[in-house]
Coordinates of C-alpha atoms and ligand atoms in Angstrom, one line a residue:
S7 CA 46.3 -37.4 -114.9
R8 CA 49.8 -38.2 -116.3
N9 CA 51.4 -35.9 -113.8
G10 CA 49.6 -37.6 -111.0
V11 CA 50.7 -41.1 -112.1
A12 CA 54.3 -39.9 -112.5
S13 CA 54.4 -38.4 -109.0
I14 CA 52.9 -41.6 -107.5
I15 CA 55.6 -43.7 -109.2
L16 CA 58.4 -41.3 -108.2
C17 CA 57.3 -41.1 -104.6
S18 CA 56.8 -44.9 -104.2
T19 CA 60.2 -45.6 -105.7
L20 CA 61.8 -43.1 -103.4
V21 CA 60.2 -44.6 -100.3
V22 CA 61.1 -48.2 -101.3
V23 CA 64.7 -47.3 -102.1
I24 CA 65.2 -45.4 -98.8
H25 CA 63.4 -48.1 -96.9
V26 CA 65.6 -50.9 -98.3
E27 CA 68.8 -48.8 -98.0
L28 CA 68.2 -48.1 -94.3
D29 CA 67.2 -51.7 -93.4
T30 CA 70.2 -53.1 -95.3
L31 CA 72.5 -50.6 -93.6
F32 CA 71.4 -51.5 -90.0
H33 CA 70.8 -55.3 -90.7
G34 CA 74.3 -55.7 -92.2
S35 CA 73.2 -57.4 -95.4
F36 CA 70.7 -56.9 -98.2
L37 CA 67.2 -57.0 -96.7
I38 CA 63.7 -56.1 -97.8
S39 CA 61.7 -56.0 -94.5
A40 CA 58.3 -56.0 -96.2
L41 CA 59.2 -59.2 -98.0
E42 CA 60.5 -60.8 -94.8
F43 CA 57.3 -59.8 -93.1
F44 CA 55.3 -61.4 -95.9
K45 CA 57.4 -64.6 -95.8
V46 CA 57.2 -65.0 -92.0
N47 CA 53.7 -63.9 -91.2
I48 CA 51.8 -64.9 -94.3
L49 CA 53.7 -67.8 -96.0
R50 CA 54.8 -69.4 -92.7
G51 CA 51.6 -68.2 -91.0
L52 CA 53.4 -67.2 -87.8
G53 CA 51.0 -64.4 -87.2
S54 CA 48.3 -66.9 -86.4
F55 CA 50.3 -68.0 -83.4
Y56 CA 49.4 -64.7 -81.7
G57 CA 45.6 -65.2 -82.0
T58 CA 43.1 -65.4 -84.9
H59 CA 39.7 -63.8 -85.7
P60 CA 37.2 -64.6 -88.4
W61 CA 37.4 -62.8 -91.8
F62 CA 34.6 -60.3 -91.1
W63 CA 36.1 -59.1 -87.7
Y64 CA 37.4 -55.8 -89.1
F65 CA 34.0 -54.9 -90.6
L66 CA 31.9 -55.9 -87.6
V67 CA 34.2 -55.2 -84.7
G68 CA 37.5 -53.5 -85.7
L69 CA 36.4 -50.5 -87.8
P70 CA 33.2 -49.7 -85.7
T71 CA 35.3 -49.7 -82.5
L72 CA 38.0 -47.4 -84.0
L73 CA 35.5 -45.0 -85.5
G74 CA 33.4 -44.7 -82.3
P75 CA 30.7 -42.0 -82.6
H76 CA 32.0 -41.1 -86.1
L77 CA 30.7 -44.4 -87.3
V78 CA 27.2 -42.9 -87.7
P79 CA 28.1 -40.2 -90.3
F80 CA 30.6 -42.6 -91.9
L81 CA 27.9 -45.2 -92.6
M82 CA 25.4 -42.5 -93.7
S83 CA 27.9 -41.1 -96.1
L84 CA 28.1 -44.4 -97.9
G85 CA 24.6 -43.7 -99.3
S86 CA 25.8 -40.9 -101.6
I87 CA 29.5 -40.6 -102.1
P88 CA 30.9 -37.7 -104.2
R89 CA 33.5 -38.5 -106.8
S90 CA 36.2 -36.6 -104.9
I91 CA 35.8 -39.0 -101.9
W92 CA 36.1 -42.3 -103.9
P93 CA 39.9 -42.6 -103.8
L94 CA 39.8 -42.3 -100.0
L95 CA 37.1 -44.9 -99.6
A96 CA 38.8 -47.2 -102.1
T97 CA 42.0 -46.9 -100.0
I98 CA 40.1 -47.9 -96.8
L99 CA 38.3 -50.8 -98.5
F100 CA 41.4 -52.1 -100.1
S101 CA 43.4 -52.1 -96.8
V102 CA 40.6 -53.7 -94.8
V103 CA 40.0 -56.4 -97.4
C104 CA 43.7 -57.2 -97.5
L105 CA 44.0 -57.2 -93.7
S106 CA 40.9 -59.4 -93.5
V107 CA 42.6 -62.2 -95.5
L108 CA 45.2 -62.6 -92.6
P109 CA 43.9 -64.7 -89.7
H110 CA 45.7 -62.6 -87.1
K111 CA 43.9 -59.3 -86.6
E112 CA 44.4 -56.3 -84.3
F113 CA 42.7 -53.0 -83.8
R114 CA 46.0 -51.0 -84.2
F115 CA 46.4 -52.3 -87.7
L116 CA 43.5 -50.1 -88.7
A117 CA 44.9 -47.0 -87.0
P118 CA 46.4 -45.5 -90.2
L119 CA 42.9 -45.5 -91.8
I120 CA 41.3 -43.2 -89.1
P121 CA 42.3 -39.9 -90.7
A122 CA 40.8 -41.0 -94.1
S123 CA 37.6 -42.2 -92.4
N124 CA 37.3 -38.9 -90.5
I125 CA 37.6 -36.9 -93.7
I126 CA 34.7 -39.0 -95.2
S127 CA 32.6 -38.4 -92.1
G128 CA 33.4 -34.7 -92.0
Q129 CA 32.6 -34.3 -95.7
Y130 CA 29.2 -35.9 -95.2
L131 CA 28.3 -33.7 -92.2
S132 CA 29.3 -30.5 -94.0
R133 CA 27.3 -31.5 -97.1
K134 CA 24.2 -32.5 -95.2
W135 CA 24.1 -29.9 -92.5
G136 CA 26.0 -26.9 -93.7
P137 CA 28.4 -24.6 -91.9
S138 CA 25.8 -23.1 -89.5
W139 CA 25.5 -26.4 -87.7
F140 CA 29.2 -26.7 -87.3
P141 CA 29.4 -25.4 -83.6
L142 CA 26.6 -27.6 -82.4
L143 CA 28.0 -30.7 -84.2
S144 CA 31.4 -30.1 -82.8
V145 CA 30.1 -29.8 -79.3
V146 CA 27.9 -33.0 -79.6
L147 CA 30.8 -35.1 -81.1
M148 CA 33.2 -33.8 -78.4
L149 CA 30.7 -34.6 -75.6
V150 CA 30.3 -38.1 -76.9
N151 CA 34.1 -38.6 -77.4
L152 CA 35.4 -37.0 -74.2
P153 CA 34.2 -39.6 -71.7
V154 CA 35.7 -42.3 -74.0
V155 CA 39.0 -40.4 -74.3
F156 CA 39.1 -39.9 -70.5
Y157 CA 38.4 -43.6 -69.7
L158 CA 40.7 -45.1 -72.4
G159 CA 43.4 -42.5 -71.8
T160 CA 43.6 -42.7 -68.0
I161 CA 42.0 -45.8 -66.6
H162 CA 41.7 -48.6 -69.1
Q163 CA 44.7 -50.9 -69.0
S164 CA 46.8 -48.2 -67.5
G165 CA 48.4 -50.4 -64.8
P166 CA 51.3 -51.7 -66.9
L167 CA 52.4 -48.1 -67.7
V168 CA 52.0 -46.6 -64.2
V169 CA 53.9 -49.5 -62.6
M170 CA 57.0 -48.6 -64.6
S171 CA 57.1 -45.1 -63.2
S172 CA 56.7 -46.5 -59.7
L173 CA 59.5 -49.0 -60.4
Q174 CA 61.7 -46.3 -61.7
Q175 CA 61.6 -44.6 -58.3
R176 CA 61.9 -47.8 -56.2
I177 CA 64.7 -49.7 -57.8
Q178 CA 68.3 -49.4 -56.6
D179 CA 71.6 -50.3 -58.1
R180 CA 71.4 -53.9 -56.9
S181 CA 67.8 -54.5 -57.7
S182 CA 66.5 -56.9 -60.3
V183 CA 62.9 -57.2 -61.6
V184 CA 60.8 -60.0 -63.0
F185 CA 57.5 -59.5 -64.8
L186 CA 55.3 -62.5 -64.4
M187 CA 52.6 -61.3 -66.8
P188 CA 51.6 -62.2 -70.4
C189 CA 54.5 -61.3 -72.6
H190 CA 55.1 -57.6 -73.5
S191 CA 52.5 -56.5 -71.0
T192 CA 54.6 -53.6 -69.8
P193 CA 57.3 -51.4 -71.4
F194 CA 60.8 -52.5 -70.5
Y195 CA 64.2 -50.7 -70.4
S196 CA 62.7 -47.8 -72.4
H197 CA 60.7 -46.7 -69.3
L198 CA 63.3 -47.6 -66.7
H199 CA 66.6 -46.3 -68.0
R200 CA 68.5 -48.3 -65.4
S201 CA 71.2 -50.9 -65.9
I202 CA 69.7 -53.8 -63.8
P203 CA 68.8 -57.3 -64.7
M204 CA 65.2 -57.8 -65.7
A205 CA 63.2 -60.7 -67.2
F206 CA 59.7 -61.3 -68.5
L207 CA 57.8 -64.3 -69.6
T208 CA 58.5 -64.6 -73.3
C209 CA 56.2 -65.7 -76.2
E210 CA 58.8 -66.6 -78.8
P211 CA 57.2 -68.2 -81.9
P212 CA 57.9 -71.8 -82.6
P213 CA 61.5 -72.1 -84.0
S214 CA 60.4 -73.6 -87.3
M215 CA 57.1 -74.5 -88.9
L216 CA 55.7 -77.2 -86.8
A217 CA 53.3 -79.9 -88.0
N218 CA 51.0 -79.2 -85.0
M219 CA 51.4 -75.6 -84.2
S220 CA 48.5 -75.6 -81.7
A221 CA 50.5 -78.0 -79.5
Y222 CA 53.4 -75.6 -79.2
M223 CA 53.5 -73.7 -75.9
D224 CA 55.7 -70.6 -75.3
E225 CA 57.3 -69.7 -72.0
A226 CA 54.3 -67.6 -70.9
D227 CA 51.8 -70.5 -71.7
E228 CA 53.9 -73.0 -69.8
F229 CA 54.2 -70.7 -66.8
F230 CA 50.5 -69.9 -66.6
E231 CA 49.6 -73.6 -67.0
D232 CA 51.1 -74.2 -63.5
P233 CA 52.6 -71.1 -61.9
P234 CA 53.6 -72.7 -58.6
A235 CA 55.7 -75.3 -60.5
H236 CA 57.7 -72.6 -62.3
I237 CA 57.9 -69.8 -59.7
E238 CA 61.0 -71.0 -58.0
S239 CA 63.2 -70.8 -61.0
W240 CA 62.1 -67.1 -61.4
L241 CA 62.8 -66.3 -57.8
S242 CA 66.2 -68.0 -57.7
G243 CA 67.8 -65.4 -60.0
S244 CA 68.4 -67.9 -62.8
K245 CA 66.6 -65.5 -65.2
T246 CA 68.1 -62.3 -63.9
S247 CA 71.9 -62.8 -64.1
Q248 CA 71.9 -64.8 -60.8
I249 CA 70.6 -61.8 -58.9
P250 CA 67.3 -63.0 -57.2
P251 CA 64.5 -60.5 -58.0
T252 CA 64.1 -57.7 -55.5
H253 CA 60.8 -56.8 -57.3
V254 CA 58.1 -58.9 -58.8
V255 CA 55.4 -57.4 -61.0
M256 CA 52.3 -59.3 -61.7
F257 CA 48.5 -59.1 -62.1
D258 CA 46.4 -59.7 -59.1
S259 CA 44.9 -62.9 -60.5
L260 CA 48.4 -64.5 -60.5
H261 CA 49.3 -63.0 -57.1
D262 CA 46.3 -64.8 -55.6
R263 CA 47.7 -68.2 -56.9
L264 CA 51.2 -67.5 -55.7
R265 CA 50.7 -66.0 -52.2
S266 CA 52.4 -68.9 -50.4
N267 CA 55.3 -68.9 -52.8
L268 CA 55.9 -65.2 -52.3
K269 CA 55.9 -65.1 -48.5
D270 CA 59.3 -63.3 -48.5
F271 CA 57.6 -60.5 -50.5
E272 CA 55.1 -57.9 -49.6
V273 CA 52.8 -55.9 -51.9
V274 CA 54.1 -52.4 -52.0
E275 CA 51.7 -50.9 -54.5
E276 CA 48.6 -51.8 -56.5
F277 CA 47.5 -50.1 -59.7
M278 CA 44.1 -50.0 -61.3
N279 CA 44.1 -51.7 -64.6
N280 CA 40.7 -52.8 -66.0
P281 CA 37.7 -52.5 -63.7
F282 CA 35.5 -54.5 -66.1
A283 CA 37.9 -57.4 -66.5
D284 CA 37.3 -61.1 -66.1
P285 CA 39.8 -61.8 -63.3
E286 CA 40.5 -65.3 -64.6
D287 CA 41.5 -64.3 -68.1
R288 CA 45.2 -63.5 -68.3
K289 CA 45.5 -63.3 -72.1
S290 CA 43.2 -60.3 -72.3
R291 CA 45.2 -58.7 -69.5
S292 CA 41.9 -58.3 -67.8
V293 CA 42.9 -58.1 -64.3
H294 CA 42.2 -55.0 -62.4
T295 CA 45.3 -54.4 -60.4
T296 CA 49.0 -54.8 -60.9
S297 CA 50.7 -55.9 -57.7
M298 CA 54.3 -55.2 -57.1
A299 CA 56.0 -57.1 -54.4
D300 CA 59.1 -55.9 -52.7
P301 CA 61.4 -57.4 -50.1
P302 CA 62.2 -55.3 -47.0
S303 CA 65.1 -53.0 -47.7
C304 CA 68.0 -52.5 -45.4
N305 CA 68.2 -49.2 -43.5
S306 CA 71.5 -47.9 -44.8
S307 CA 71.7 -45.3 -42.0
S308 CA 71.5 -48.0 -39.4
E309 CA 74.9 -49.2 -38.0
A310 CA 73.9 -52.8 -38.3
S311 CA 73.2 -53.2 -42.1
V312 CA 70.9 -56.2 -41.3
L313 CA 68.1 -54.0 -40.0
T314 CA 65.1 -52.5 -41.8
A315 CA 63.9 -49.1 -40.9
D316 CA 61.3 -50.7 -38.6
G317 CA 63.7 -53.0 -36.8
K318 CA 63.2 -56.2 -38.7
N319 CA 65.9 -58.4 -40.3
C320 CA 66.3 -57.2 -43.9
V321 CA 68.4 -60.2 -44.9
T322 CA 68.1 -64.0 -44.4
V323 CA 69.5 -65.3 -41.2
K324 CA 71.7 -68.3 -41.8
C325 CA 73.6 -71.0 -39.7
K326 CA 77.1 -69.9 -38.9
H327 CA 78.4 -73.4 -39.3
C328 CA 76.7 -74.9 -42.4
G329 CA 75.1 -71.9 -44.0
S330 CA 71.6 -73.3 -43.9
K331 CA 68.8 -70.8 -44.1
I332 CA 67.2 -70.2 -40.6
L333 CA 64.9 -67.2 -40.9
P334 CA 63.6 -65.4 -44.0
P335 CA 63.8 -61.6 -44.1
N336 CA 61.2 -59.5 -42.1
F337 CA 60.2 -62.3 -39.7
G338 CA 62.6 -61.3 -36.8
T339 CA 62.3 -58.2 -34.6
W340 CA 65.5 -56.8 -33.1
V341 CA 65.4 -56.8 -29.3
V342 CA 68.0 -56.7 -26.6
L343 CA 68.1 -59.3 -23.8
T344 CA 70.3 -59.9 -20.8
E345 CA 69.7 -63.6 -20.7
R346 CA 72.8 -65.7 -21.5
I347 CA 72.5 -69.0 -23.3
P348 CA 74.9 -71.9 -23.0
E349 CA 78.1 -71.9 -25.0
P350 CA 78.0 -74.0 -28.2
E351 CA 80.5 -76.5 -26.8
Q352 CA 78.3 -77.5 -23.9
K353 CA 76.4 -80.7 -24.5
T354 CA 74.3 -80.5 -21.4
V355 CA 72.3 -77.5 -20.5
T356 CA 71.5 -76.3 -17.0
T357 CA 69.4 -73.5 -15.7
E358 CA 72.3 -72.0 -13.8
V359 CA 74.0 -70.5 -16.9
G360 CA 73.4 -66.8 -17.5
E361 CA 73.1 -65.8 -13.9
T362 CA 76.7 -64.7 -13.3
E363 CA 77.0 -61.3 -14.9
S364 CA 74.7 -58.7 -16.5
E365 CA 75.4 -58.4 -20.3
E366 CA 73.2 -57.3 -23.2
F367 CA 72.6 -59.5 -26.3
G368 CA 71.2 -58.4 -29.6
V369 CA 68.5 -61.0 -30.4
W370 CA 66.0 -61.7 -33.2
K371 CA 62.6 -62.2 -31.7
V372 CA 60.4 -64.6 -33.7
E373 CA 56.7 -64.8 -32.7
N374 CA 55.8 -68.0 -34.6
I375 CA 57.9 -71.1 -34.9
F376 CA 56.5 -71.7 -38.4
H377 CA 58.3 -68.5 -39.6
F378 CA 61.7 -70.4 -39.5
D379 CA 63.0 -71.9 -42.7
N380 CA 64.5 -74.6 -40.5
M381 CA 65.1 -75.0 -36.8
G382 CA 65.7 -77.7 -34.2
F383 CA 64.4 -77.7 -30.7
S384 CA 66.0 -79.2 -27.6
N385 CA 64.0 -80.9 -24.8
A386 CA 62.4 -78.5 -22.4
V387 CA 64.7 -77.2 -19.7
G388 CA 62.5 -75.4 -17.2
N389 CA 60.5 -73.0 -19.3
R390 CA 63.1 -73.0 -22.1
K391 CA 63.7 -75.1 -25.2
Y392 CA 67.0 -74.3 -26.9
L393 CA 67.3 -73.8 -30.6
A394 CA 69.8 -75.4 -32.9
C395 CA 70.4 -75.6 -36.7
A396 CA 68.1 -78.4 -38.0
D397 CA 70.7 -79.3 -40.6
C398 CA 74.1 -79.5 -38.7
E399 CA 72.6 -79.5 -35.2
M400 CA 75.1 -76.8 -34.1
G401 CA 73.7 -74.7 -31.2
P402 CA 72.3 -73.4 -29.2
V403 CA 71.6 -70.4 -31.4
G404 CA 68.8 -69.2 -29.1
F405 CA 65.9 -70.3 -27.1
M406 CA 62.1 -70.7 -27.1
D407 CA 59.9 -69.6 -24.2
T408 CA 57.7 -72.7 -23.8
G409 CA 55.0 -70.4 -22.3
D410 CA 54.0 -68.4 -25.4
Q411 CA 56.4 -70.2 -27.8
T412 CA 58.2 -66.9 -28.7
C413 CA 61.7 -67.7 -30.0
F414 CA 64.9 -65.6 -29.6
V415 CA 67.8 -66.1 -32.0
Y416 CA 71.1 -64.6 -30.8
H417 CA 72.9 -62.3 -33.3
Q418 CA 76.3 -63.6 -32.1
R419 CA 75.4 -67.2 -32.9
I420 CA 74.2 -66.8 -36.5
T421 CA 75.3 -65.2 -39.7
Y422 CA 73.5 -63.4 -42.6
E423 CA 73.0 -63.8 -46.3
G424 CA 75.7 -61.9 -48.0
A425 CA 77.9 -61.6 -44.9
E426 CA 80.7 -63.7 -46.5
Q427 CA 81.2 -61.2 -49.3
Q428 CA 81.1 -58.2 -46.9
Q429 CA 83.8 -59.7 -44.7
G430 CA 86.0 -60.5 -47.7
G431 CA 85.8 -56.9 -49.0
Ligands
ZN506 ZN1 73.9 -75.6 -39.6

């Protein structure tokens, strides 16, 4: 009718005007977002960069998946469509055909069409079966839908969400987090509400239309091509305001490839993600756990702030003289010895030293010489080899028992990562 057409024109004009007004206000200059979207995604074809599907995908995969069990009454209704339903069906068809023209396709693009589709299905059921069948049909449709709702709502790809709640509890003021996952796998600051540096592997589109777009690799592509080659720059803090990450979030498939690079970290929690996933495929996020690694944290109630709650070193042990790294966190156990080691000035070492008076020394006990970042060993003196910095040769900083090869590094002879700042302040 004429009234109907008038109200459509009025409503559309109102929506477009408000839309352009708001976008222009927040953007700072005149902007029609829909037009920009059309230019970038369709004219420049940037949407294709995020994956493509054949033209019939929405009809064969997209719509059936979204309709679920309601697909049956929806298809059956197509046999005899009452006049009143035609505008709804036309809306759905028009949208799906337009979306099918674009090579980049996603399930969520169809989400706005679900209410209209359900009305069509419901209309069909009420016409064919009548109100007396309503209770039974409701129960049947619910029984079919509930397991799907339960699985999709609580298990399927839930890891990236659950890990954020866990992170929210774990992080402290000086934490920083890197997400080594396909871009935008997890929510970001919206779920953390903490002002700490964070970084994730990005998937920025190519800066301008490239002749060979398939050759372009974004940051995430490059990283997953060879993770061990890129991991150091992510662990150095160069992506997180020079604060090396205290937490690393990744899928288990990547964790398996990076175990040796992440020996300073331990897995603190794993979250179910997708039990039916192909563990090799990172793009479909089809890995079944999310691992979060965490370095040991210092026990703030302990007098020595270098101790973890279970008596390990929570910070890196360094050479007092040249600052070289000696022992990574968590590989030394705090013990007290009465054995004295030679003074650093002494060039020759004799077995007599340490027998004059009884004194206690705080010492890091290291069970395996391969746990050191760097360490030099003297020739054996009795059942002792003395330890010295492998870089500047200053020592001894401790000794090794040549019997079981246990090493002891003396607290007084070394320093700790971050100790310089603490003394200055
Ligand atoms: Zn040194």
